[in-house]
mmCIF file of N, CA and C in Angstrom:
data_model
loop_
_atom_site.group_PDB
_atom_site.id
_atom_site.type_symbol
_atom_site.label_atom_id
_atom_site.label_comp_id
_atom_site.label_asym_id
_atom_site.label_seq_id
_atom_site.Cartn_x
_atom_site.Cartn_y
_atom_site.Cartn_z
ATOM 1 N N MET M 161 118.068 108.447 93.672
ATOM 2 C CA MET M 161 116.779 108.332 93.011
ATOM 3 C C MET M 161 116.615 106.937 92.408
ATOM 4 N N LYS M 162 117.667 106.457 91.750
ATOM 5 C CA LYS M 162 117.619 105.135 91.136
ATOM 6 C C LYS M 162 117.340 104.073 92.199
ATOM 7 N N ARG M 163 117.963 104.250 93.374
ATOM 8 C CA ARG M 163 117.771 103.312 94.478
ATOM 9 C C ARG M 163 116.323 103.349 94.982
ATOM 10 N N ALA M 164 115.741 104.547 95.067
ATOM 11 C CA ALA M 164 114.353 104.689 95.521
ATOM 12 C C ALA M 164 113.395 104.021 94.544
ATOM 13 N N ILE M 165 113.645 104.190 93.253
ATOM 14 C CA ILE M 165 112.795 103.554 92.242
ATOM 15 C C ILE M 165 112.918 102.045 92.347
ATOM 16 N N SER M 166 114.134 101.562 92.507
ATOM 17 C CA SER M 166 114.355 100.124 92.660
ATOM 18 C C SER M 166 113.628 99.600 93.884
ATOM 19 N N PHE M 167 113.699 100.350 94.992
ATOM 20 C CA PHE M 167 113.022 99.940 96.224
ATOM 21 C C PHE M 167 111.515 99.900 96.002
ATOM 22 N N ALA M 168 110.967 100.930 95.336
ATOM 23 C CA ALA M 168 109.521 100.969 95.080
ATOM 24 C C ALA M 168 109.099 99.800 94.203
ATOM 25 N N LEU M 169 109.891 99.485 93.183
ATOM 26 C CA LEU M 169 109.569 98.347 92.327
ATOM 27 C C LEU M 169 109.657 97.045 93.104
ATOM 28 N N SER M 170 110.651 96.921 93.971
ATOM 29 C CA SER M 170 110.780 95.720 94.793
ATOM 30 C C SER M 170 109.569 95.565 95.704
ATOM 31 N N LEU M 171 109.088 96.663 96.261
ATOM 32 C CA LEU M 171 107.911 96.595 97.125
ATOM 33 C C LEU M 171 106.672 96.213 96.331
ATOM 34 N N SER M 172 106.555 96.719 95.104
ATOM 35 C CA SER M 172 105.421 96.333 94.268
ATOM 36 C C SER M 172 105.446 94.837 94.008
ATOM 37 N N ALA M 173 106.623 94.315 93.716
ATOM 38 C CA ALA M 173 106.760 92.873 93.491
ATOM 39 C C ALA M 173 106.425 92.105 94.760
ATOM 40 N N ALA M 174 106.878 92.607 95.897
ATOM 41 C CA ALA M 174 106.590 91.939 97.172
ATOM 42 C C ALA M 174 105.095 91.934 97.449
ATOM 43 N N LEU M 175 104.424 93.024 97.127
ATOM 44 C CA LEU M 175 102.984 93.090 97.342
ATOM 45 C C LEU M 175 102.266 92.070 96.469
ATOM 46 N N GLN M 176 102.685 91.943 95.227
ATOM 47 C CA GLN M 176 102.077 90.942 94.349
ATOM 48 C C GLN M 176 102.309 89.540 94.898
ATOM 49 N N LEU M 177 103.503 89.292 95.414
ATOM 50 C CA LEU M 177 103.789 87.991 96.024
ATOM 51 C C LEU M 177 102.941 87.774 97.265
ATOM 52 N N LEU M 178 102.742 88.840 98.043
ATOM 53 C CA LEU M 178 101.908 88.720 99.241
ATOM 54 C C LEU M 178 100.496 88.305 98.868
ATOM 55 N N MET M 179 99.944 88.941 97.850
ATOM 56 C CA MET M 179 98.590 88.581 97.436
ATOM 57 C C MET M 179 98.547 87.131 96.972
ATOM 58 N N ALA M 180 99.565 86.728 96.219
ATOM 59 C CA ALA M 180 99.631 85.332 95.775
ATOM 60 C C ALA M 180 99.832 84.412 96.973
ATOM 61 N N ALA M 181 100.654 84.833 97.936
ATOM 62 C CA ALA M 181 100.908 84.014 99.127
ATOM 63 C C ALA M 181 99.636 83.841 99.927
ATOM 64 N N ASP M 182 98.819 84.892 100.013
ATOM 65 C CA ASP M 182 97.554 84.780 100.735
ATOM 66 C C ASP M 182 96.694 83.690 100.103
ATOM 67 N N THR M 183 96.662 83.653 98.779
ATOM 68 C CA THR M 183 95.920 82.610 98.077
ATOM 69 C C THR M 183 96.534 81.251 98.361
ATOM 70 N N ARG M 184 97.870 81.172 98.321
ATOM 71 C CA ARG M 184 98.542 79.892 98.612
ATOM 72 C C ARG M 184 98.270 79.456 100.041
ATOM 73 N N ASP M 185 98.261 80.416 100.985
ATOM 74 C CA ASP M 185 97.978 80.064 102.378
ATOM 75 C C ASP M 185 96.611 79.410 102.499
ATOM 76 N N ARG M 186 95.638 79.964 101.796
ATOM 77 C CA ARG M 186 94.295 79.369 101.845
ATOM 78 C C ARG M 186 94.293 77.993 101.206
ATOM 79 N N VAL M 187 95.014 77.849 100.100
ATOM 80 C CA VAL M 187 95.089 76.549 99.435
ATOM 81 C C VAL M 187 95.800 75.555 100.342
ATOM 82 N N CYS M 188 96.903 75.959 100.934
ATOM 83 C CA CYS M 188 97.658 75.076 101.836
ATOM 84 C C CYS M 188 96.805 74.670 103.031
ATOM 85 N N ALA M 189 96.026 75.617 103.544
ATOM 86 C CA ALA M 189 95.221 75.352 104.735
ATOM 87 C C ALA M 189 94.159 74.287 104.490
ATOM 88 N N THR M 190 93.779 74.097 103.238
ATOM 89 C CA THR M 190 92.786 73.074 102.926
ATOM 90 C C THR M 190 93.250 71.703 103.398
ATOM 91 N N CYS M 191 94.495 71.356 103.133
ATOM 92 C CA CYS M 191 95.030 70.037 103.516
ATOM 93 C C CYS M 191 95.897 70.090 104.772
ATOM 94 N N HIS M 192 96.465 71.260 105.059
ATOM 95 C CA HIS M 192 97.428 71.391 106.162
ATOM 96 C C HIS M 192 97.030 72.540 107.091
ATOM 97 N N PRO M 193 95.853 72.487 107.700
ATOM 98 C CA PRO M 193 95.395 73.636 108.496
ATOM 99 C C PRO M 193 96.290 73.951 109.688
ATOM 100 N N LYS M 194 96.756 72.953 110.405
ATOM 101 C CA LYS M 194 97.589 73.208 111.591
ATOM 102 C C LYS M 194 98.913 73.846 111.202
ATOM 103 N N GLU M 195 99.532 73.318 110.161
ATOM 104 C CA GLU M 195 100.826 73.841 109.719
ATOM 105 C C GLU M 195 100.688 75.289 109.235
ATOM 106 N N THR M 196 99.601 75.569 108.520
ATOM 107 C CA THR M 196 99.386 76.921 108.007
ATOM 108 C C THR M 196 99.180 77.907 109.152
ATOM 109 N N VAL M 197 98.379 77.534 110.130
ATOM 110 C CA VAL M 197 98.140 78.402 111.287
ATOM 111 C C VAL M 197 99.441 78.651 112.035
ATOM 112 N N ARG M 198 100.250 77.617 112.213
ATOM 113 C CA ARG M 198 101.541 77.786 112.908
ATOM 114 C C ARG M 198 102.458 78.724 112.132
ATOM 115 N N TYR M 199 102.521 78.560 110.812
ATOM 116 C CA TYR M 199 103.376 79.421 109.998
ATOM 117 C C TYR M 199 102.923 80.878 110.092
ATOM 118 N N LEU M 200 101.629 81.107 109.966
ATOM 119 C CA LEU M 200 101.125 82.480 109.995
ATOM 120 C C LEU M 200 101.305 83.137 111.356
ATOM 121 N N ALA M 201 101.545 82.349 112.389
ATOM 122 C CA ALA M 201 101.795 82.889 113.731
ATOM 123 C C ALA M 201 103.261 83.260 113.933
ATOM 124 N N THR M 202 104.133 82.900 112.992
ATOM 125 C CA THR M 202 105.558 83.219 113.123
ATOM 126 C C THR M 202 105.837 84.629 112.605
ATOM 127 N N ALA M 203 107.001 85.153 112.967
ATOM 128 C CA ALA M 203 107.407 86.474 112.473
ATOM 129 C C ALA M 203 107.485 86.470 110.948
ATOM 130 N N MET M 204 108.011 85.405 110.355
ATOM 131 C CA MET M 204 108.121 85.319 108.897
ATOM 132 C C MET M 204 106.733 85.336 108.248
ATOM 133 N N GLY M 205 105.774 84.695 108.884
ATOM 134 C CA GLY M 205 104.416 84.667 108.348
ATOM 135 C C GLY M 205 103.713 86.012 108.445
ATOM 136 N N ARG M 206 104.277 86.942 109.217
ATOM 137 C CA ARG M 206 103.698 88.278 109.386
ATOM 138 C C ARG M 206 104.646 89.373 108.893
ATOM 139 N N SER M 207 105.507 89.064 107.942
ATOM 140 C CA SER M 207 106.526 90.034 107.545
ATOM 141 C C SER M 207 106.020 91.136 106.611
ATOM 142 N N LEU M 208 104.845 90.997 106.044
ATOM 143 C CA LEU M 208 104.235 92.060 105.238
ATOM 144 C C LEU M 208 102.731 91.982 105.468
ATOM 145 N N VAL M 209 102.229 92.864 106.342
ATOM 146 C CA VAL M 209 100.825 92.814 106.763
ATOM 147 C C VAL M 209 100.266 94.229 106.888
ATOM 148 N N SER M 210 98.981 94.324 107.170
ATOM 149 C CA SER M 210 98.382 95.620 107.504
ATOM 150 C C SER M 210 98.988 96.093 108.823
ATOM 151 N N PRO M 211 99.111 97.399 109.033
ATOM 152 C CA PRO M 211 99.775 97.889 110.246
ATOM 153 C C PRO M 211 99.012 97.565 111.531
ATOM 154 N N ASP M 212 99.771 97.175 112.552
ATOM 155 C CA ASP M 212 99.219 96.964 113.888
ATOM 156 C C ASP M 212 99.015 98.320 114.555
ATOM 157 N N PRO M 213 98.016 98.440 115.439
ATOM 158 C CA PRO M 213 97.860 99.697 116.179
ATOM 159 C C PRO M 213 99.036 99.919 117.132
ATOM 160 N N LEU M 214 99.538 101.140 117.172
ATOM 161 C CA LEU M 214 100.655 101.510 118.048
ATOM 162 C C LEU M 214 100.382 102.902 118.616
ATOM 163 N N PRO M 215 101.106 103.285 119.674
ATOM 164 C CA PRO M 215 100.916 104.631 120.230
ATOM 165 C C PRO M 215 101.285 105.720 119.220
ATOM 166 N N SER M 216 100.641 106.861 119.354
ATOM 167 C CA SER M 216 100.987 108.017 118.525
ATOM 168 C C SER M 216 102.397 108.470 118.878
ATOM 169 N N GLY M 217 103.001 109.243 117.987
ATOM 170 C CA GLY M 217 104.340 109.739 118.270
ATOM 171 C C GLY M 217 104.788 110.778 117.268
ATOM 172 N N LYS M 218 105.993 111.296 117.496
ATOM 173 C CA LYS M 218 106.618 112.284 116.610
ATOM 174 C C LYS M 218 108.080 111.942 116.461
ATOM 175 N N VAL M 219 108.582 112.158 115.258
ATOM 176 C CA VAL M 219 109.993 111.939 114.959
ATOM 177 C C VAL M 219 110.487 113.185 114.234
ATOM 178 N N THR M 220 111.640 113.702 114.641
ATOM 179 C CA THR M 220 112.218 114.880 113.986
ATOM 180 C C THR M 220 113.480 114.485 113.239
ATOM 181 N N HIS M 221 113.572 114.942 112.002
ATOM 182 C CA HIS M 221 114.766 114.748 111.184
ATOM 183 C C HIS M 221 115.643 115.982 111.391
ATOM 184 N N ALA M 222 116.714 115.818 112.153
ATOM 185 C CA ALA M 222 117.542 116.951 112.581
ATOM 186 C C ALA M 222 118.088 117.773 111.417
ATOM 187 N N ALA M 223 118.561 117.129 110.366
ATOM 188 C CA ALA M 223 119.213 117.848 109.272
ATOM 189 C C ALA M 223 118.266 118.783 108.526
ATOM 190 N N SER M 224 117.016 118.392 108.361
ATOM 191 C CA SER M 224 116.080 119.208 107.584
ATOM 192 C C SER M 224 115.044 119.928 108.436
ATOM 193 N N GLY M 225 114.903 119.516 109.690
ATOM 194 C CA GLY M 225 113.865 120.077 110.538
ATOM 195 C C GLY M 225 112.491 119.482 110.277
ATOM 196 N N SER M 226 112.421 118.500 109.389
ATOM 197 C CA SER M 226 111.146 117.831 109.106
ATOM 198 C C SER M 226 110.648 117.108 110.344
ATOM 199 N N VAL M 227 109.333 117.086 110.500
ATOM 200 C CA VAL M 227 108.712 116.369 111.613
ATOM 201 C C VAL M 227 107.716 115.374 111.032
ATOM 202 N N ILE M 228 107.805 114.135 111.474
ATOM 203 C CA ILE M 228 106.848 113.109 111.087
ATOM 204 C C ILE M 228 105.986 112.826 112.309
ATOM 205 N N SER M 229 104.689 113.035 112.179
ATOM 206 C CA SER M 229 103.742 112.738 113.259
ATOM 207 C C SER M 229 103.014 111.457 112.902
ATOM 208 N N ILE M 230 102.844 110.596 113.889
ATOM 209 C CA ILE M 230 102.193 109.315 113.676
ATOM 210 C C ILE M 230 100.953 109.271 114.553
ATOM 211 N N GLU M 231 99.825 108.912 113.960
ATOM 212 C CA GLU M 231 98.585 108.794 114.722
ATOM 213 C C GLU M 231 97.697 107.735 114.081
ATOM 214 N N GLU M 232 96.717 107.295 114.854
ATOM 215 C CA GLU M 232 95.711 106.387 114.324
ATOM 216 C C GLU M 232 94.382 107.126 114.313
ATOM 217 N N ARG M 233 93.692 107.044 113.186
ATOM 218 C CA ARG M 233 92.391 107.694 113.063
ATOM 219 C C ARG M 233 91.458 106.773 112.271
ATOM 220 N N ASP M 234 90.298 106.537 112.821
ATOM 221 C CA ASP M 234 89.303 105.672 112.173
ATOM 222 C C ASP M 234 89.880 104.307 111.805
ATOM 223 N N GLY M 235 90.725 103.770 112.688
ATOM 224 C CA GLY M 235 91.300 102.449 112.463
ATOM 225 C C GLY M 235 92.427 102.404 111.452
ATOM 226 N N ARG M 236 92.906 103.567 111.009
ATOM 227 C CA ARG M 236 94.008 103.608 110.033
ATOM 228 C C ARG M 236 95.190 104.353 110.625
ATOM 229 N N MET M 237 96.390 103.859 110.338
ATOM 230 C CA MET M 237 97.599 104.561 110.763
ATOM 231 C C MET M 237 97.903 105.650 109.736
ATOM 232 N N LEU M 238 98.174 106.856 110.244
ATOM 233 C CA LEU M 238 98.503 107.991 109.383
ATOM 234 C C LEU M 238 99.869 108.532 109.761
ATOM 235 N N HIS M 239 100.686 108.836 108.757
ATOM 236 C CA HIS M 239 101.968 109.505 108.960
ATOM 237 C C HIS M 239 101.851 110.868 108.284
ATOM 238 N N THR M 240 102.143 111.920 109.039
ATOM 239 C CA THR M 240 102.064 113.283 108.527
ATOM 240 C C THR M 240 103.466 113.876 108.519
ATOM 241 N N LEU M 241 103.911 114.331 107.362
ATOM 242 C CA LEU M 241 105.237 114.926 107.198
ATOM 243 C C LEU M 241 105.073 116.433 107.082
ATOM 244 N N SER M 242 105.759 117.180 107.962
ATOM 245 C CA SER M 242 105.714 118.647 107.940
ATOM 246 C C SER M 242 107.133 119.181 107.800
ATOM 247 N N GLU M 243 107.284 120.104 106.848
ATOM 248 C CA GLU M 243 108.598 120.722 106.640
ATOM 249 C C GLU M 243 108.406 122.085 105.994
ATOM 250 N N GLY M 244 109.021 123.094 106.585
ATOM 251 C CA GLY M 244 109.005 124.439 106.004
ATOM 252 C C GLY M 244 107.608 124.970 105.714
ATOM 253 N N GLY M 245 106.647 124.693 106.570
ATOM 254 C CA GLY M 245 105.295 125.191 106.374
ATOM 255 C C GLY M 245 104.413 124.322 105.490
ATOM 256 N N LEU M 246 104.978 123.293 104.879
ATOM 257 C CA LEU M 246 104.197 122.379 104.043
ATOM 258 C C LEU M 246 103.903 121.108 104.823
ATOM 259 N N THR M 247 102.717 120.549 104.622
ATOM 260 C CA THR M 247 102.318 119.335 105.323
ATOM 261 C C THR M 247 101.689 118.365 104.336
ATOM 262 N N ALA M 248 102.054 117.103 104.456
ATOM 263 C CA ALA M 248 101.457 116.035 103.645
ATOM 264 C C ALA M 248 101.126 114.875 104.572
ATOM 265 N N GLN M 249 99.932 114.320 104.399
ATOM 266 C CA GLN M 249 99.508 113.206 105.252
ATOM 267 C C GLN M 249 99.284 111.970 104.388
ATOM 268 N N TYR M 250 99.775 110.834 104.883
ATOM 269 C CA TYR M 250 99.677 109.590 104.140
ATOM 270 C C TYR M 250 99.124 108.486 105.023
ATOM 271 N N ALA M 251 98.164 107.741 104.493
ATOM 272 C CA ALA M 251 97.678 106.546 105.181
ATOM 273 C C ALA M 251 98.703 105.438 104.958
ATOM 274 N N ILE M 252 98.983 104.693 105.998
ATOM 275 C CA ILE M 252 99.941 103.595 105.905
ATOM 276 C C ILE M 252 99.209 102.354 105.411
ATOM 277 N N ALA M 253 99.717 101.782 104.333
ATOM 278 C CA ALA M 253 99.081 100.618 103.715
ATOM 279 C C ALA M 253 99.605 99.303 104.289
ATOM 280 N N TYR M 254 100.915 99.239 104.564
ATOM 281 C CA TYR M 254 101.525 97.971 104.975
ATOM 282 C C TYR M 254 102.581 98.186 106.044
ATOM 283 N N GLN M 255 102.775 97.148 106.802
ATOM 284 C CA GLN M 255 103.829 97.076 107.817
ATOM 285 C C GLN M 255 104.805 96.002 107.348
ATOM 286 N N ILE M 256 106.096 96.323 107.382
ATOM 287 C CA ILE M 256 107.122 95.368 106.962
ATOM 288 C C ILE M 256 107.940 94.969 108.173
ATOM 289 N N GLY M 257 108.238 93.706 108.253
ATOM 290 C CA GLY M 257 109.058 93.179 109.338
ATOM 291 C C GLY M 257 108.239 92.264 110.229
ATOM 292 N N GLY M 258 108.897 91.311 110.809
ATOM 293 C CA GLY M 258 108.217 90.352 111.665
ATOM 294 C C GLY M 258 107.803 90.926 113.000
ATOM 295 N N GLY M 259 108.289 92.117 113.348
ATOM 296 C CA GLY M 259 107.902 92.760 114.591
ATOM 297 C C GLY M 259 108.703 92.317 115.799
ATOM 298 N N LEU M 260 109.745 91.519 115.588
ATOM 299 C CA LEU M 260 110.555 91.079 116.722
ATOM 300 C C LEU M 260 111.402 92.216 117.278
ATOM 301 N N MET M 261 111.947 93.060 116.394
ATOM 302 C CA MET M 261 112.777 94.194 116.824
ATOM 303 C C MET M 261 112.179 95.533 116.401
ATOM 304 N N ALA M 262 111.608 95.558 115.206
ATOM 305 C CA ALA M 262 111.103 96.817 114.666
ATOM 306 C C ALA M 262 110.056 96.538 113.598
ATOM 307 N N ARG M 263 109.384 97.613 113.220
ATOM 308 C CA ARG M 263 108.419 97.556 112.123
ATOM 309 C C ARG M 263 108.579 98.838 111.324
ATOM 310 N N THR M 264 108.680 98.699 110.034
ATOM 311 C CA THR M 264 108.702 99.886 109.196
ATOM 312 C C THR M 264 107.443 99.884 108.353
ATOM 313 N N TYR M 265 107.144 101.000 107.723
ATOM 314 C CA TYR M 265 105.825 101.188 107.137
ATOM 315 C C TYR M 265 105.900 101.636 105.691
ATOM 316 N N ILE M 266 104.886 101.228 104.944
ATOM 317 C CA ILE M 266 104.800 101.525 103.519
ATOM 318 C C ILE M 266 103.523 102.307 103.256
ATOM 319 N N MET M 267 103.680 103.412 102.542
ATOM 320 C CA MET M 267 102.513 104.165 102.097
ATOM 321 C C MET M 267 102.344 103.913 100.603
ATOM 322 N N GLN M 268 101.113 103.952 100.161
ATOM 323 C CA GLN M 268 100.824 103.744 98.749
ATOM 324 C C GLN M 268 100.257 105.028 98.179
ATOM 325 N N ILE M 269 100.917 105.547 97.149
ATOM 326 C CA ILE M 269 100.454 106.736 96.451
ATOM 327 C C ILE M 269 100.197 106.293 95.018
ATOM 328 N N ALA M 270 98.934 106.291 94.628
ATOM 329 C CA ALA M 270 98.499 105.711 93.347
ATOM 330 C C ALA M 270 98.983 104.259 93.320
ATOM 331 N N ASP M 271 99.765 103.876 92.325
ATOM 332 C CA ASP M 271 100.240 102.488 92.293
ATOM 333 C C ASP M 271 101.727 102.389 92.635
ATOM 334 N N THR M 272 102.208 103.361 93.413
ATOM 335 C CA THR M 272 103.601 103.351 93.862
ATOM 336 C C THR M 272 103.648 103.159 95.371
ATOM 337 N N LEU M 273 104.545 102.291 95.824
ATOM 338 C CA LEU M 273 104.750 102.044 97.246
ATOM 339 C C LEU M 273 106.037 102.726 97.683
ATOM 340 N N LEU M 274 105.980 103.460 98.806
ATOM 341 C CA LEU M 274 107.141 104.185 99.320
ATOM 342 C C LEU M 274 107.315 103.898 100.801
ATOM 343 N N GLU M 275 108.564 103.835 101.243
ATOM 344 C CA GLU M 275 108.848 103.611 102.653
ATOM 345 C C GLU M 275 108.643 104.904 103.431
ATOM 346 N N SER M 276 107.970 104.792 104.565
ATOM 347 C CA SER M 276 107.825 105.940 105.456
ATOM 348 C C SER M 276 109.163 106.211 106.140
ATOM 349 N N PRO M 277 109.467 107.479 106.424
ATOM 350 C CA PRO M 277 110.696 107.777 107.157
ATOM 351 C C PRO M 277 110.595 107.471 108.651
ATOM 352 N N ALA M 278 109.440 106.986 109.130
ATOM 353 C CA ALA M 278 109.265 106.661 110.555
ATOM 354 C C ALA M 278 109.142 105.152 110.748
ATOM 355 N N THR M 279 109.869 104.630 111.724
ATOM 356 C CA THR M 279 109.854 103.202 112.067
ATOM 357 C C THR M 279 109.582 103.056 113.555
ATOM 358 N N TRP M 280 108.852 102.008 113.931
ATOM 359 C CA TRP M 280 108.617 101.672 115.338
ATOM 360 C C TRP M 280 109.668 100.661 115.767
ATOM 361 N N PHE M 281 110.422 100.997 116.808
ATOM 362 C CA PHE M 281 111.416 100.090 117.390
ATOM 363 C C PHE M 281 110.870 99.598 118.723
ATOM 364 N N ASN M 282 110.789 98.294 118.899
ATOM 365 C CA ASN M 282 110.196 97.726 120.114
ATOM 366 C C ASN M 282 110.891 98.210 121.378
ATOM 367 N N SER M 283 112.194 98.443 121.314
ATOM 368 C CA SER M 283 112.941 98.802 122.520
ATOM 369 C C SER M 283 112.786 100.270 122.926
ATOM 370 N N TYR M 284 112.430 101.171 121.977
ATOM 371 C CA TYR M 284 112.331 102.583 122.373
ATOM 372 C C TYR M 284 111.273 103.389 121.630
ATOM 373 N N GLY M 285 110.476 102.788 120.793
ATOM 374 C CA GLY M 285 109.375 103.501 120.157
ATOM 375 C C GLY M 285 109.705 104.061 118.783
ATOM 376 N N TRP M 286 109.101 105.189 118.441
ATOM 377 C CA TRP M 286 109.237 105.787 117.112
ATOM 378 C C TRP M 286 110.594 106.454 116.927
ATOM 379 N N ASP M 287 111.159 106.291 115.732
ATOM 380 C CA ASP M 287 112.408 106.952 115.355
ATOM 381 C C ASP M 287 112.480 106.962 113.834
ATOM 382 N N LEU M 288 113.524 107.603 113.308
ATOM 383 C CA LEU M 288 113.716 107.604 111.861
ATOM 384 C C LEU M 288 113.985 106.188 111.368
ATOM 385 N N SER M 289 113.470 105.883 110.192
ATOM 386 C CA SER M 289 113.750 104.599 109.559
ATOM 387 C C SER M 289 115.238 104.525 109.240
ATOM 388 N N PRO M 290 115.818 103.324 109.253
ATOM 389 C CA PRO M 290 117.248 103.185 108.966
ATOM 390 C C PRO M 290 117.634 103.879 107.656
ATOM 391 N N GLY M 291 118.721 104.642 107.719
ATOM 392 C CA GLY M 291 119.246 105.340 106.550
ATOM 393 C C GLY M 291 118.775 106.779 106.410
ATOM 394 N N TYR M 292 117.682 107.149 107.054
ATOM 395 C CA TYR M 292 117.149 108.504 106.897
ATOM 396 C C TYR M 292 117.933 109.552 107.683
ATOM 397 N N ALA M 293 118.509 109.212 108.816
ATOM 398 C CA ALA M 293 119.217 110.199 109.642
ATOM 399 C C ALA M 293 120.399 110.812 108.896
ATOM 400 N N GLN M 294 121.046 110.045 108.027
ATOM 401 C CA GLN M 294 122.223 110.531 107.307
ATOM 402 C C GLN M 294 121.869 111.386 106.094
ATOM 403 N N LYS M 295 120.625 111.363 105.671
ATOM 404 C CA LYS M 295 120.231 112.130 104.490
ATOM 405 C C LYS M 295 120.052 113.604 104.854
ATOM 406 N N PRO M 296 120.346 114.520 103.924
ATOM 407 C CA PRO M 296 120.174 115.945 104.216
ATOM 408 C C PRO M 296 118.701 116.371 104.243
ATOM 409 N N PHE M 297 117.833 115.561 103.681
ATOM 410 C CA PHE M 297 116.400 115.865 103.655
ATOM 411 C C PHE M 297 115.628 114.555 103.589
ATOM 412 N N ILE M 298 114.335 114.657 103.827
ATOM 413 C CA ILE M 298 113.479 113.464 103.726
ATOM 414 C C ILE M 298 112.731 113.520 102.421
#
């Protein structure tokens, strides 16, 4: 639990930095437009962005029987978690990672950011986010 809270706080800090970075990018672009465009085209320049559209999918957490369904609706990525007859659906707010190997996703609930248990891997598609397979539940 302590680790999850720390992760959520770290993501909140990262989001604040992203907003500040967006402002800095615009300021930098005033004098250095070519350099700014080149940077934003790199994986590092896209490491925390709105989610890219991807194919729908399903991921099952073997230990708990939970199923995460991924779909796009009205231009938004949605992750739906179903377990034991209960279902919760979350809009994905952010995509983390440069997208070279994988992308993981962040949902925002009120002013808290949480990692989705589903990650897109370029080599094979949707699967559990790193670390989730070993947990007894999601």
